PDB file of C-alpha atoms (C1' of nucleotides) in Angstrom:
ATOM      1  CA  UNK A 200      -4.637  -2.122 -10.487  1.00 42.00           C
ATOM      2  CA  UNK A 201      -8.586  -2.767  -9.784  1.00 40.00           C
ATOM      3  CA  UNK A 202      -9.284   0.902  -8.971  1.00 38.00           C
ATOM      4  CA  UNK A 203     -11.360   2.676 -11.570  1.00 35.00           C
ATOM      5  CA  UNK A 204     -14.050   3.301  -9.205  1.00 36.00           C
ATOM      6  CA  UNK A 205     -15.940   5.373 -11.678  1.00 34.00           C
ATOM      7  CA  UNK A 206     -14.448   4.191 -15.245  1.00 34.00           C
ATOM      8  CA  UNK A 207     -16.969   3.563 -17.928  1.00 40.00           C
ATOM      9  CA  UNK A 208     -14.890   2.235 -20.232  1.00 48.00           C
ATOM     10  CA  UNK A 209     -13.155  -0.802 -18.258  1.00 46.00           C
ATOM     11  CA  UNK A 210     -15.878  -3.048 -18.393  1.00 55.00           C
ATOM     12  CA  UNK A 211     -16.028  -3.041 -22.190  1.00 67.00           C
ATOM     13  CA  UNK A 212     -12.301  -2.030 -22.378  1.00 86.00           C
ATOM     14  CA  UNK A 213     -10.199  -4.612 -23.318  1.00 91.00           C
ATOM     15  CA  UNK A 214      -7.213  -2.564 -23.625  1.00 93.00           C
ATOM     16  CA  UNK A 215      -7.784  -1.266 -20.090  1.00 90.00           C
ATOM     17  CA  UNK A 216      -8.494  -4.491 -18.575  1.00 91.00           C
ATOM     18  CA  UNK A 217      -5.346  -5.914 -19.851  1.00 94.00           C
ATOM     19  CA  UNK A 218      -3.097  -3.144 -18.373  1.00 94.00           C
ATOM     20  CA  UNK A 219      -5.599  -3.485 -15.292  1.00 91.00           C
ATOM     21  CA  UNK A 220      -3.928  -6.497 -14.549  1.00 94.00           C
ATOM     22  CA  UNK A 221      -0.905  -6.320 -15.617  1.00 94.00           C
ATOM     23  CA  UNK A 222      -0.234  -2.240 -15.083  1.00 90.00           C
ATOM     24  CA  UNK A 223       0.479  -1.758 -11.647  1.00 83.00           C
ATOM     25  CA  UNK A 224       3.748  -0.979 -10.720  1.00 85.00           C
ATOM     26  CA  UNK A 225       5.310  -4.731 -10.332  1.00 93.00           C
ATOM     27  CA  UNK A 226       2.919  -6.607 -12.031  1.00 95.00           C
ATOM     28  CA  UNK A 227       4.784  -6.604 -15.382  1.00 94.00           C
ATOM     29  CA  UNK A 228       7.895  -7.775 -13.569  1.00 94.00           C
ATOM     30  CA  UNK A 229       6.610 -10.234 -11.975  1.00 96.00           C
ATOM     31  CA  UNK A 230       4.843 -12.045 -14.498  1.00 97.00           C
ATOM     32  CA  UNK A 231       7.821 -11.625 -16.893  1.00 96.00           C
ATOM     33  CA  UNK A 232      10.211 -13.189 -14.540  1.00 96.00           C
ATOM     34  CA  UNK A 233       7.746 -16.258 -14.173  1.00 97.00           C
ATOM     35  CA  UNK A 234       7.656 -17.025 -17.351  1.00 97.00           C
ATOM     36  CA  UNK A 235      10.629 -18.706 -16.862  1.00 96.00           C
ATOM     37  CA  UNK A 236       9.382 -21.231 -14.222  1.00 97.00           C
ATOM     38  CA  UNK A 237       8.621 -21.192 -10.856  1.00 98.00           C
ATOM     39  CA  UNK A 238      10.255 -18.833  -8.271  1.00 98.00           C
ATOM     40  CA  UNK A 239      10.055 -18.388  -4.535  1.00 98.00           C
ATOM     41  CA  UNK A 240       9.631 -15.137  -2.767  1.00 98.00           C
ATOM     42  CA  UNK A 241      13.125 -14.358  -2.081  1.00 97.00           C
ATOM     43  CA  UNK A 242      14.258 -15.350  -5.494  1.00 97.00           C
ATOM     44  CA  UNK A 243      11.898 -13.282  -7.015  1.00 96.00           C
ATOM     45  CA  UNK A 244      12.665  -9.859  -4.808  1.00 95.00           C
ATOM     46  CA  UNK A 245      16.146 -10.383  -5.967  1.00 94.00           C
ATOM     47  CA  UNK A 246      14.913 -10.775  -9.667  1.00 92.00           C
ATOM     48  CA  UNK A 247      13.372  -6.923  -8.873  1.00 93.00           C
ATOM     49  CA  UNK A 248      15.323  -4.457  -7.582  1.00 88.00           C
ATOM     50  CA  UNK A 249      13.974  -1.812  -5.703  1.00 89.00           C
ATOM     51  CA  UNK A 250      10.675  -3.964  -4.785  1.00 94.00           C
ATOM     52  CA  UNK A 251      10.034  -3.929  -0.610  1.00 95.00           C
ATOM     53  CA  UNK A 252       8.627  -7.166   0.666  1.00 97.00           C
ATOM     54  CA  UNK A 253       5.557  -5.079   1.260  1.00 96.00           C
ATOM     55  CA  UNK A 254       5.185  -4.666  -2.392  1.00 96.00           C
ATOM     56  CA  UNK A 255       6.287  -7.407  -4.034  1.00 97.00           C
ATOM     57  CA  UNK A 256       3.241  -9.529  -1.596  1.00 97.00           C
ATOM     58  CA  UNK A 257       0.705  -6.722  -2.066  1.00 96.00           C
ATOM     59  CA  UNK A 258       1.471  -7.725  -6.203  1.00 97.00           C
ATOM     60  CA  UNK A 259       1.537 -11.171  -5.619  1.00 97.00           C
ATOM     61  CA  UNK A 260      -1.595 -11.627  -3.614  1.00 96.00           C
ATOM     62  CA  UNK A 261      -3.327  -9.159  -6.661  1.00 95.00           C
ATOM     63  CA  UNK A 262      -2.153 -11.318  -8.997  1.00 96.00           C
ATOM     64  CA  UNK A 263      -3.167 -14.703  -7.370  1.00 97.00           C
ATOM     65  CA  UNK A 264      -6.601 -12.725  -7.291  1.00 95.00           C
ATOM     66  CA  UNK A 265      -6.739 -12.048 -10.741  1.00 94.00           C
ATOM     67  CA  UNK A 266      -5.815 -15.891 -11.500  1.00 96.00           C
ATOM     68  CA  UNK A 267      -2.689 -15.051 -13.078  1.00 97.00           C
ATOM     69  CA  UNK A 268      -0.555 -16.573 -10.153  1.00 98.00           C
ATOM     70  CA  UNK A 269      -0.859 -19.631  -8.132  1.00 98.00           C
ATOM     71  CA  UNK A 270       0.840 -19.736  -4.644  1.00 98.00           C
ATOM     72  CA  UNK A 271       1.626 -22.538  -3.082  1.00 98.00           C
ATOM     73  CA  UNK A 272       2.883 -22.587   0.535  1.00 97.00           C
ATOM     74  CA  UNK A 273       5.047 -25.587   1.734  1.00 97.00           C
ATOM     75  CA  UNK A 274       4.681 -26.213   5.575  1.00 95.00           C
ATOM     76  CA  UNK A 275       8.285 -26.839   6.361  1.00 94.00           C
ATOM     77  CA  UNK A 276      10.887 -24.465   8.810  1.00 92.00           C
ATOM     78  CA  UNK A 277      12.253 -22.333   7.854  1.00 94.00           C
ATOM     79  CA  UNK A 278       8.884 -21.018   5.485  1.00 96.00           C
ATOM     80  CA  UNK A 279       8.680 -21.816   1.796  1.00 97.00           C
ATOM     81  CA  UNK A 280       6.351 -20.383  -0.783  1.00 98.00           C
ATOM     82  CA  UNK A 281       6.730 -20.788  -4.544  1.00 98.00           C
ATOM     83  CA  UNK A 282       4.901 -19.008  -7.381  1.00 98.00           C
ATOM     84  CA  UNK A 283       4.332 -19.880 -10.985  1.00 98.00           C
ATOM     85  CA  UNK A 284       1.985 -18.920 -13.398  1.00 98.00           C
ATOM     86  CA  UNK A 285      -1.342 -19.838 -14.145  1.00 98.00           C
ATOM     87  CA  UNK A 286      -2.843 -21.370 -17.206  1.00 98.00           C
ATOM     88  CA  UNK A 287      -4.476 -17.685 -17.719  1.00 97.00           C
ATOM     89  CA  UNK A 288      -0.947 -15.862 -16.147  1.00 97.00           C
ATOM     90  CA  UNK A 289       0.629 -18.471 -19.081  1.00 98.00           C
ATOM     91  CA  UNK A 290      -1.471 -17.771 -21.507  1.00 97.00           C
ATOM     92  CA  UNK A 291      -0.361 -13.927 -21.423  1.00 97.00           C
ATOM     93  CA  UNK A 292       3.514 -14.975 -22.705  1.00 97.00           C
ATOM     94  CA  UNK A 293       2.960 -13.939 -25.890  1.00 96.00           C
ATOM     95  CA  UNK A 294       1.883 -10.376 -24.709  1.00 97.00           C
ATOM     96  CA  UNK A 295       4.655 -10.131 -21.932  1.00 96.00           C
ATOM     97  CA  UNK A 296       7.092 -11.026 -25.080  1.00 96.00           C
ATOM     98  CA  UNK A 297       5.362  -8.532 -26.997  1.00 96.00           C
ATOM     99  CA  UNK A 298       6.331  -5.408 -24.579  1.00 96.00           C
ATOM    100  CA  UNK A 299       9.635  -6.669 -23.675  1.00 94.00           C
ATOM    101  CA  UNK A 300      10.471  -7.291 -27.640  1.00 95.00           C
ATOM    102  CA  UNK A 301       9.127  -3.593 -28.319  1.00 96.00           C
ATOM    103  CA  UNK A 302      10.676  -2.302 -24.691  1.00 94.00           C
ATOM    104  CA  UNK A 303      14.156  -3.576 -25.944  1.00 93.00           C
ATOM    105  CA  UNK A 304      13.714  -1.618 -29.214  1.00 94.00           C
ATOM    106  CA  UNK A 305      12.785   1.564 -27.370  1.00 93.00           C
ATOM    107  CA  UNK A 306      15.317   0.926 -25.178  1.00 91.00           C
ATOM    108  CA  UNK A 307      17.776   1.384 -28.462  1.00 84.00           C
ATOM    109  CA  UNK A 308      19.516  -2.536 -28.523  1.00 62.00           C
ATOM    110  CA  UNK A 309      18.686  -5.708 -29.975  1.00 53.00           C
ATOM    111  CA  UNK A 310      21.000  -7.503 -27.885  1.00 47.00           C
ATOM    112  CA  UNK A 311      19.440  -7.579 -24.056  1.00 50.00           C
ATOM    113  CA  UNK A 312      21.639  -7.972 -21.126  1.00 51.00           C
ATOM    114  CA  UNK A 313      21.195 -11.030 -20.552  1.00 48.00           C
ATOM    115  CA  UNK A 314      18.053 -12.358 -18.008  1.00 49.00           C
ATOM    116  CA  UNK A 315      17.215 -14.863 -15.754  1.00 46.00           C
ATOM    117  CA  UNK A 316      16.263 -17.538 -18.553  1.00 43.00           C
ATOM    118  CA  UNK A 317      19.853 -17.422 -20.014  1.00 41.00           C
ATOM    119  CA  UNK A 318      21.577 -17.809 -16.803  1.00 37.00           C
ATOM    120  CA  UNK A 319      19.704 -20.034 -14.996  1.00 39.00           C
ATOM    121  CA  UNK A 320      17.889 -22.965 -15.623  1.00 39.00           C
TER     122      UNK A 320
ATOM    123  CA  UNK L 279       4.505   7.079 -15.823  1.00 40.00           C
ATOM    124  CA  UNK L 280       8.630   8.303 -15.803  1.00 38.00           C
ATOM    125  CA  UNK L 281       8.889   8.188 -12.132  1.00 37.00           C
ATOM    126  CA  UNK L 282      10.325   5.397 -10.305  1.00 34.00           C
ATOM    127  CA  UNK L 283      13.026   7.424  -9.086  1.00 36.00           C
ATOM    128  CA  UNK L 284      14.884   4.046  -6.966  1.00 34.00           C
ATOM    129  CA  UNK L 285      14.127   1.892  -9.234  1.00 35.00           C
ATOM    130  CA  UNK L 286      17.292   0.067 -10.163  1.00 40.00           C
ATOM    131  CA  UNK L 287      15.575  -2.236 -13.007  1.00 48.00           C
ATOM    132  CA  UNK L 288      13.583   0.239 -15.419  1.00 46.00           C
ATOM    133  CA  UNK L 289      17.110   1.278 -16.763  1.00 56.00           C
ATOM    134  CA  UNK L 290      17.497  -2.358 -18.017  1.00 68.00           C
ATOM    135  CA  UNK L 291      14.246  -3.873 -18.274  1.00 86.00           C
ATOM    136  CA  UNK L 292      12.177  -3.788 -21.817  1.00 91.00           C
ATOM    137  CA  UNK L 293       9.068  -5.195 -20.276  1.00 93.00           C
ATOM    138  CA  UNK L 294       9.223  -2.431 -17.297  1.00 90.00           C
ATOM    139  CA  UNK L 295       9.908   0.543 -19.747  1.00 91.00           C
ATOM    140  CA  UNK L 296       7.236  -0.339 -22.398  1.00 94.00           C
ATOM    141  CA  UNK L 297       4.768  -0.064 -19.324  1.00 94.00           C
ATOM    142  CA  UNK L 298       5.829   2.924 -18.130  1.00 91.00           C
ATOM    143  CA  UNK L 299       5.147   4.228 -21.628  1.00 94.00           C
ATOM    144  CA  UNK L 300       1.954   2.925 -21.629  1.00 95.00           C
ATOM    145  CA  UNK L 301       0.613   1.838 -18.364  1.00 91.00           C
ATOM    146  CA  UNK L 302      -0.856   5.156 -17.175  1.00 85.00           C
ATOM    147  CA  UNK L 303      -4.571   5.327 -16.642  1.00 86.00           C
ATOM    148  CA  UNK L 304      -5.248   6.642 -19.299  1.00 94.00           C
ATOM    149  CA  UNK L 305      -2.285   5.918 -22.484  1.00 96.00           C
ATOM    150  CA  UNK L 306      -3.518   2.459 -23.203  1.00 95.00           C
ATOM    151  CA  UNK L 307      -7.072   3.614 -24.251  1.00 94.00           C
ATOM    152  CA  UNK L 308      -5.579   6.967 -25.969  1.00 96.00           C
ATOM    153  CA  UNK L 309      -2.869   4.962 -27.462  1.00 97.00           C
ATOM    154  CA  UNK L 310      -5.726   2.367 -28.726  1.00 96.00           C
ATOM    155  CA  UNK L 311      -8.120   5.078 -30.168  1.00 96.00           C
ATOM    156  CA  UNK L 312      -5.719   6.553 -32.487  1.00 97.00           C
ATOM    157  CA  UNK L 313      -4.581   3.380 -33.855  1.00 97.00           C
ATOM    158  CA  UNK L 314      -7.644   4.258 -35.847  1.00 96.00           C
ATOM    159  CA  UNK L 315      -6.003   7.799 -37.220  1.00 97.00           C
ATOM    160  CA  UNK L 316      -6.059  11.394 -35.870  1.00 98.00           C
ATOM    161  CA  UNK L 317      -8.841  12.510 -33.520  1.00 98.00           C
ATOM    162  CA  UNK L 318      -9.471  16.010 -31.939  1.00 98.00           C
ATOM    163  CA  UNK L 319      -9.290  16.889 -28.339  1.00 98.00           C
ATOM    164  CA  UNK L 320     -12.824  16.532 -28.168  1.00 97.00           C
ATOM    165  CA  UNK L 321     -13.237  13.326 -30.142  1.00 97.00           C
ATOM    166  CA  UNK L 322     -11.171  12.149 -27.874  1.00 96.00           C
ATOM    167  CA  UNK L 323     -12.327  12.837 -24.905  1.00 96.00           C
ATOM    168  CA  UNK L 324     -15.808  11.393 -26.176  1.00 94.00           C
ATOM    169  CA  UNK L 325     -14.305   7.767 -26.872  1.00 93.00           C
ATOM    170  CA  UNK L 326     -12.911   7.805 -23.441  1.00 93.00           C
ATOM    171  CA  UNK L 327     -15.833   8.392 -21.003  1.00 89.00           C
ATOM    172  CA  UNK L 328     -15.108   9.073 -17.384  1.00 90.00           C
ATOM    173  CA  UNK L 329     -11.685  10.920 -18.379  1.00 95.00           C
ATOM    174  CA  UNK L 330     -11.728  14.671 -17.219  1.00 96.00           C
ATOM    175  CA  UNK L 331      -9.989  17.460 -19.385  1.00 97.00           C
ATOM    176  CA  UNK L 332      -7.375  17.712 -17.077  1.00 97.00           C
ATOM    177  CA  UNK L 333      -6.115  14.214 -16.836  1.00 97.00           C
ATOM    178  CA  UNK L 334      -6.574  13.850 -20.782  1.00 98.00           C
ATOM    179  CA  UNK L 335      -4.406  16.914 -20.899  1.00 98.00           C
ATOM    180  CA  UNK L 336      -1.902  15.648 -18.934  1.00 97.00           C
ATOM    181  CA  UNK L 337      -1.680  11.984 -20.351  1.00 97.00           C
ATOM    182  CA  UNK L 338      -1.176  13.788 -23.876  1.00 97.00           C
ATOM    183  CA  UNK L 339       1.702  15.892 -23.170  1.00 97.00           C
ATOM    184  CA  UNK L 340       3.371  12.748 -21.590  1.00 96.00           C
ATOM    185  CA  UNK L 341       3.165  10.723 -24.758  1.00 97.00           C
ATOM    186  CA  UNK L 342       3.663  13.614 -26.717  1.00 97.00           C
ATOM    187  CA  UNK L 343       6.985  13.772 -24.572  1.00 95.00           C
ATOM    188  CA  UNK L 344       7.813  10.046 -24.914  1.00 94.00           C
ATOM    189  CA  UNK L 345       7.629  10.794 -28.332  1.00 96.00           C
ATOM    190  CA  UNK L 346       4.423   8.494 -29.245  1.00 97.00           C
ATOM    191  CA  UNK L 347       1.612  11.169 -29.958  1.00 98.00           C
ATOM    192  CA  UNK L 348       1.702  14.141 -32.073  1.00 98.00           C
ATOM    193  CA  UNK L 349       0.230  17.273 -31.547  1.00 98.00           C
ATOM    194  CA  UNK L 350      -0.819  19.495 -34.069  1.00 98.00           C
ATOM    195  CA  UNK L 351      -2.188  23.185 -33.190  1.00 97.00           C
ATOM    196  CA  UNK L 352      -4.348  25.170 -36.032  1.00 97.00           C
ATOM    197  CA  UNK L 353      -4.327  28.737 -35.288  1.00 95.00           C
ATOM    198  CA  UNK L 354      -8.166  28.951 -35.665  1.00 94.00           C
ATOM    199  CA  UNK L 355     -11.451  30.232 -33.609  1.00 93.00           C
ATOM    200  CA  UNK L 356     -12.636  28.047 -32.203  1.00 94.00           C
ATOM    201  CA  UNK L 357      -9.144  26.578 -31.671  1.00 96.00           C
ATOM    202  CA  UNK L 358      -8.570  23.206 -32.838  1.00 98.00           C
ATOM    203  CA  UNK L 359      -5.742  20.414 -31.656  1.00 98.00           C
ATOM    204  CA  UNK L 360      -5.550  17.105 -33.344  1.00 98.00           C
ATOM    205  CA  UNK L 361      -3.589  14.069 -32.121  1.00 98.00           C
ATOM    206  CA  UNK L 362      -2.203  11.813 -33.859  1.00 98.00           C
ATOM    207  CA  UNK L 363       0.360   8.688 -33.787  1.00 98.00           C
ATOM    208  CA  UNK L 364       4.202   9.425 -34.600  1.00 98.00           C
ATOM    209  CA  UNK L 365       6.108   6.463 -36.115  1.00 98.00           C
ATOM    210  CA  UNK L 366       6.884   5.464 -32.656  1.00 97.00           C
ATOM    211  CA  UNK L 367       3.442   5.013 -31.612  1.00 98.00           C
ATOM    212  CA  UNK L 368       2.328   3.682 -34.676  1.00 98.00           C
ATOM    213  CA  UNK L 369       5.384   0.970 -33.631  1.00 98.00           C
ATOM    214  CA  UNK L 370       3.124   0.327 -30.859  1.00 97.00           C
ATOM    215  CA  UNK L 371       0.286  -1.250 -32.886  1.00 97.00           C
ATOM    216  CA  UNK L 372       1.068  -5.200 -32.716  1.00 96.00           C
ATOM    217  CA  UNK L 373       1.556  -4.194 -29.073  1.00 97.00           C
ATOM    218  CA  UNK L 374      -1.751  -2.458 -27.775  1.00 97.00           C
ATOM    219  CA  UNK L 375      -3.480  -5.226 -30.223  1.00 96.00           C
ATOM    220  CA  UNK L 376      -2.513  -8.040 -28.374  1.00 96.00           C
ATOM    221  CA  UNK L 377      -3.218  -6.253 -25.128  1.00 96.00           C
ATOM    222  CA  UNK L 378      -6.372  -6.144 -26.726  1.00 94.00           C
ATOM    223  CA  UNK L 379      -6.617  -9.162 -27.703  1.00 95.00           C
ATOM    224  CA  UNK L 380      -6.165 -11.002 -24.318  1.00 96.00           C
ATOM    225  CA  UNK L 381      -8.295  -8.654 -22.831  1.00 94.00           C
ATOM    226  CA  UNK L 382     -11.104  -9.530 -25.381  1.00 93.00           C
ATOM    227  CA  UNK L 383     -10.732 -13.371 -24.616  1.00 93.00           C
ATOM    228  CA  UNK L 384     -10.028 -12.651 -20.756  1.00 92.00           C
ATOM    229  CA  UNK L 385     -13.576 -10.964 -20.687  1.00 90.00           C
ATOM    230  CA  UNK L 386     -14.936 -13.957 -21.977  1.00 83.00           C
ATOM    231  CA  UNK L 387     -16.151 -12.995 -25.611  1.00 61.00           C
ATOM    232  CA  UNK L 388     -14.923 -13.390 -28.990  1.00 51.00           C
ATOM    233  CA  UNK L 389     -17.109 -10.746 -29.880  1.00 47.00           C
ATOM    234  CA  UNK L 390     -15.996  -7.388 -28.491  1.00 50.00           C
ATOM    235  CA  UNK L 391     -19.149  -4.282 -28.540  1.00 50.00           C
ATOM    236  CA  UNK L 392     -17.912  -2.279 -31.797  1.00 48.00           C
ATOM    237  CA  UNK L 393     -15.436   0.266 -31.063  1.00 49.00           C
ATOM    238  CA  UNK L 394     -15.442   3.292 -33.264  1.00 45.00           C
ATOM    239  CA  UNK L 395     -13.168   1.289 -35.635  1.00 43.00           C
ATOM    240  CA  UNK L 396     -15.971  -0.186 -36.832  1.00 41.00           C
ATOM    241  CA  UNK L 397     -18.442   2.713 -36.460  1.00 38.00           C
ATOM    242  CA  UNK L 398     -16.361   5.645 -38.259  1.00 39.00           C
ATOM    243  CA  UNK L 399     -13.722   5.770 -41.021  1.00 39.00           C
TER     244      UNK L 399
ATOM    245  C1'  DC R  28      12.339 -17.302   5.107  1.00 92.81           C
ATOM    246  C1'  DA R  29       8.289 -15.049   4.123  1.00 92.81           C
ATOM    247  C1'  DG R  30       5.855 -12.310   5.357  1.00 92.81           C
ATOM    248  C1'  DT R  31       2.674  -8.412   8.673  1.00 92.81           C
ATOM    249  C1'  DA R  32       1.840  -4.125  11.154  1.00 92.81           C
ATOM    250  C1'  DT R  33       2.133   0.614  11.605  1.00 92.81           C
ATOM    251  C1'  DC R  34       3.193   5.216  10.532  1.00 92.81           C
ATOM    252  C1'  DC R  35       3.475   8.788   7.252  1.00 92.81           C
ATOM    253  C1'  DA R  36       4.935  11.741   3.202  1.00 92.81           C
ATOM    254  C1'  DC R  37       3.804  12.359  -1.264  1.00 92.81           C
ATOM    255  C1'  DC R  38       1.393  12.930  -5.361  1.00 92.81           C
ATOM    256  C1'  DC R  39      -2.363  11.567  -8.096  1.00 92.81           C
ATOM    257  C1'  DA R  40      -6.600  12.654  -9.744  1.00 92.81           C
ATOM    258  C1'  DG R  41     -11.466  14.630  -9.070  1.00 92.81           C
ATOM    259  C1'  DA R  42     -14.251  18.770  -8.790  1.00 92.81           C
ATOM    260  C1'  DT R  43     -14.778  23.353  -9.883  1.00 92.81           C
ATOM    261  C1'  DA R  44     -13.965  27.772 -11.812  1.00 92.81           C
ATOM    262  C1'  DC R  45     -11.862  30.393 -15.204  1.00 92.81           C
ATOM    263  C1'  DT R  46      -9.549  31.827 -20.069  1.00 92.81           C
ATOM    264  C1'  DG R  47      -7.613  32.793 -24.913  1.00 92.81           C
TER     265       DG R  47
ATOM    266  C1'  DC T 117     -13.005  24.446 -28.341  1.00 92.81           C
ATOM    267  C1'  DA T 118      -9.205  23.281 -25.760  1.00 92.81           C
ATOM    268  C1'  DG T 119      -7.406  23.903 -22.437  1.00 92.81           C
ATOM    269  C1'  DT T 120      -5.268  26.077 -17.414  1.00 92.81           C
ATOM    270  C1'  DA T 121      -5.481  27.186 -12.227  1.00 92.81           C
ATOM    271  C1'  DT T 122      -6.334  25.974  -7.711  1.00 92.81           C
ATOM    272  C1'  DC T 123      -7.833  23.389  -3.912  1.00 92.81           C
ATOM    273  C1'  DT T 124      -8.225  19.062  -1.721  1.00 92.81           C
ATOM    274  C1'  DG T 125      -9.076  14.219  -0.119  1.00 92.81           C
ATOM    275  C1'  DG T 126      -7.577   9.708  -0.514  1.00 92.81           C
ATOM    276  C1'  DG T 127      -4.785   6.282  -2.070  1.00 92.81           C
ATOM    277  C1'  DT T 128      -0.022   4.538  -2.881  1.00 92.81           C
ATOM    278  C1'  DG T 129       4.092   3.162  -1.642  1.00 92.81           C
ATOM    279  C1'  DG T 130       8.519   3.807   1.299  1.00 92.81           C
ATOM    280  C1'  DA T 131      10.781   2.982   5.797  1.00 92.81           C
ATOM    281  C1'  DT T 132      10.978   0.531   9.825  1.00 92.81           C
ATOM    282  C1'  DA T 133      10.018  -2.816  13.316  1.00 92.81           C
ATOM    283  C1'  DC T 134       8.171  -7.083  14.395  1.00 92.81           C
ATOM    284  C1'  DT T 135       6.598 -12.395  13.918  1.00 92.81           C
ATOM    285  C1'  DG T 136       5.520 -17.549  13.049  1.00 92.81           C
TER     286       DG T 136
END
DNA sequence: CAGTATCCACCCAGATACTG
DNA sequence: CAGTATCTGGGTGGATACTG
């Protein structure tokens, strides 16, 4: 997110600066689909529905920011960039888990449709 | 949040939904202050600095619609409102703590500034 | 393929004033 | 005390067209 131009608390706010980073509108997403392993750009739009190419790089390049997400560009034609997770974007599985094991609660099912992770790789 | 209107994934996606629950500027930190038991409007509004009336207003009724806050309303002068967690949101605990959590190690301290866990109750 | 550039509608959130 | 009402600027994100 990194707005909070005038937020007290989100310097001493762990809470906050969790969601901060993970909150905006994609981010979750994102990082949930790379826990599985690398991904390039197109593979991950199609992992997200809904998410422009405007968005899903405006995301990415926040996250590469934060140091959750490391982007690496291969100089071949036609263009190919992969992204994976960093040793901090890693480190946040067991949080990611945590809201997708509540999430699938909410969402009133134990059994998920299954994801990526069960039908590739 | 509940808007995402085209958004073909938050129907199916646990990690997505628990955000949207959560992520808004301001549910994380409400969420996280009443994991320590009811507080008043007021009381609220004092652990979050920087929130205005209106926006802590707002945030309320939308976890009080999602079904994770209660709101009780004593018909006294001066008029008193206390908010509390619902069984849902108290479901949310293990969650918001490990948001926590990360957020205490990703700002680099083992020792977090007290919150009012450790000053009240 | 993996983006950028540009335009623009929308709505979020701050400030301020007011009320039961 | 615990809100609501109103106005408003700025940011966010969608659509579309274009590029190395």
């Amino acid at each position: 997110m990194a707005r909070h131009k005038t937020y007290d608390c989100s310097a001493g706010c762990p809470v906050e600066a969790t969601l901060d980073l993970i909150g905006g509108k994609w981010k979750g997403l994102i990082l949930y689909h790379l826990l599985d392993g690398t991904l390039r750009f197109g593979a991950l739009r199609k992992c997200i529905p809904g998410v422009t190419a405007r968005m899903l790089t405006q995301q990415l390049r926040e996250l590469e920011a934060s140091g959750l997400v490391h982007r690496k560009v291969y100089a071949e034609v036609p263009p190919r960039v992969d992204y994976s997770l960093t040793a901090l974007g890693e480190s946040l599985r067991e949080v990611v888990l945590s809201l997708k094991a509540w999430g699938e609660v909410y969402l009133g099912r134990g059994a998920q449709r299954p994801q990526r992770s069960a039908l590739v790789r």
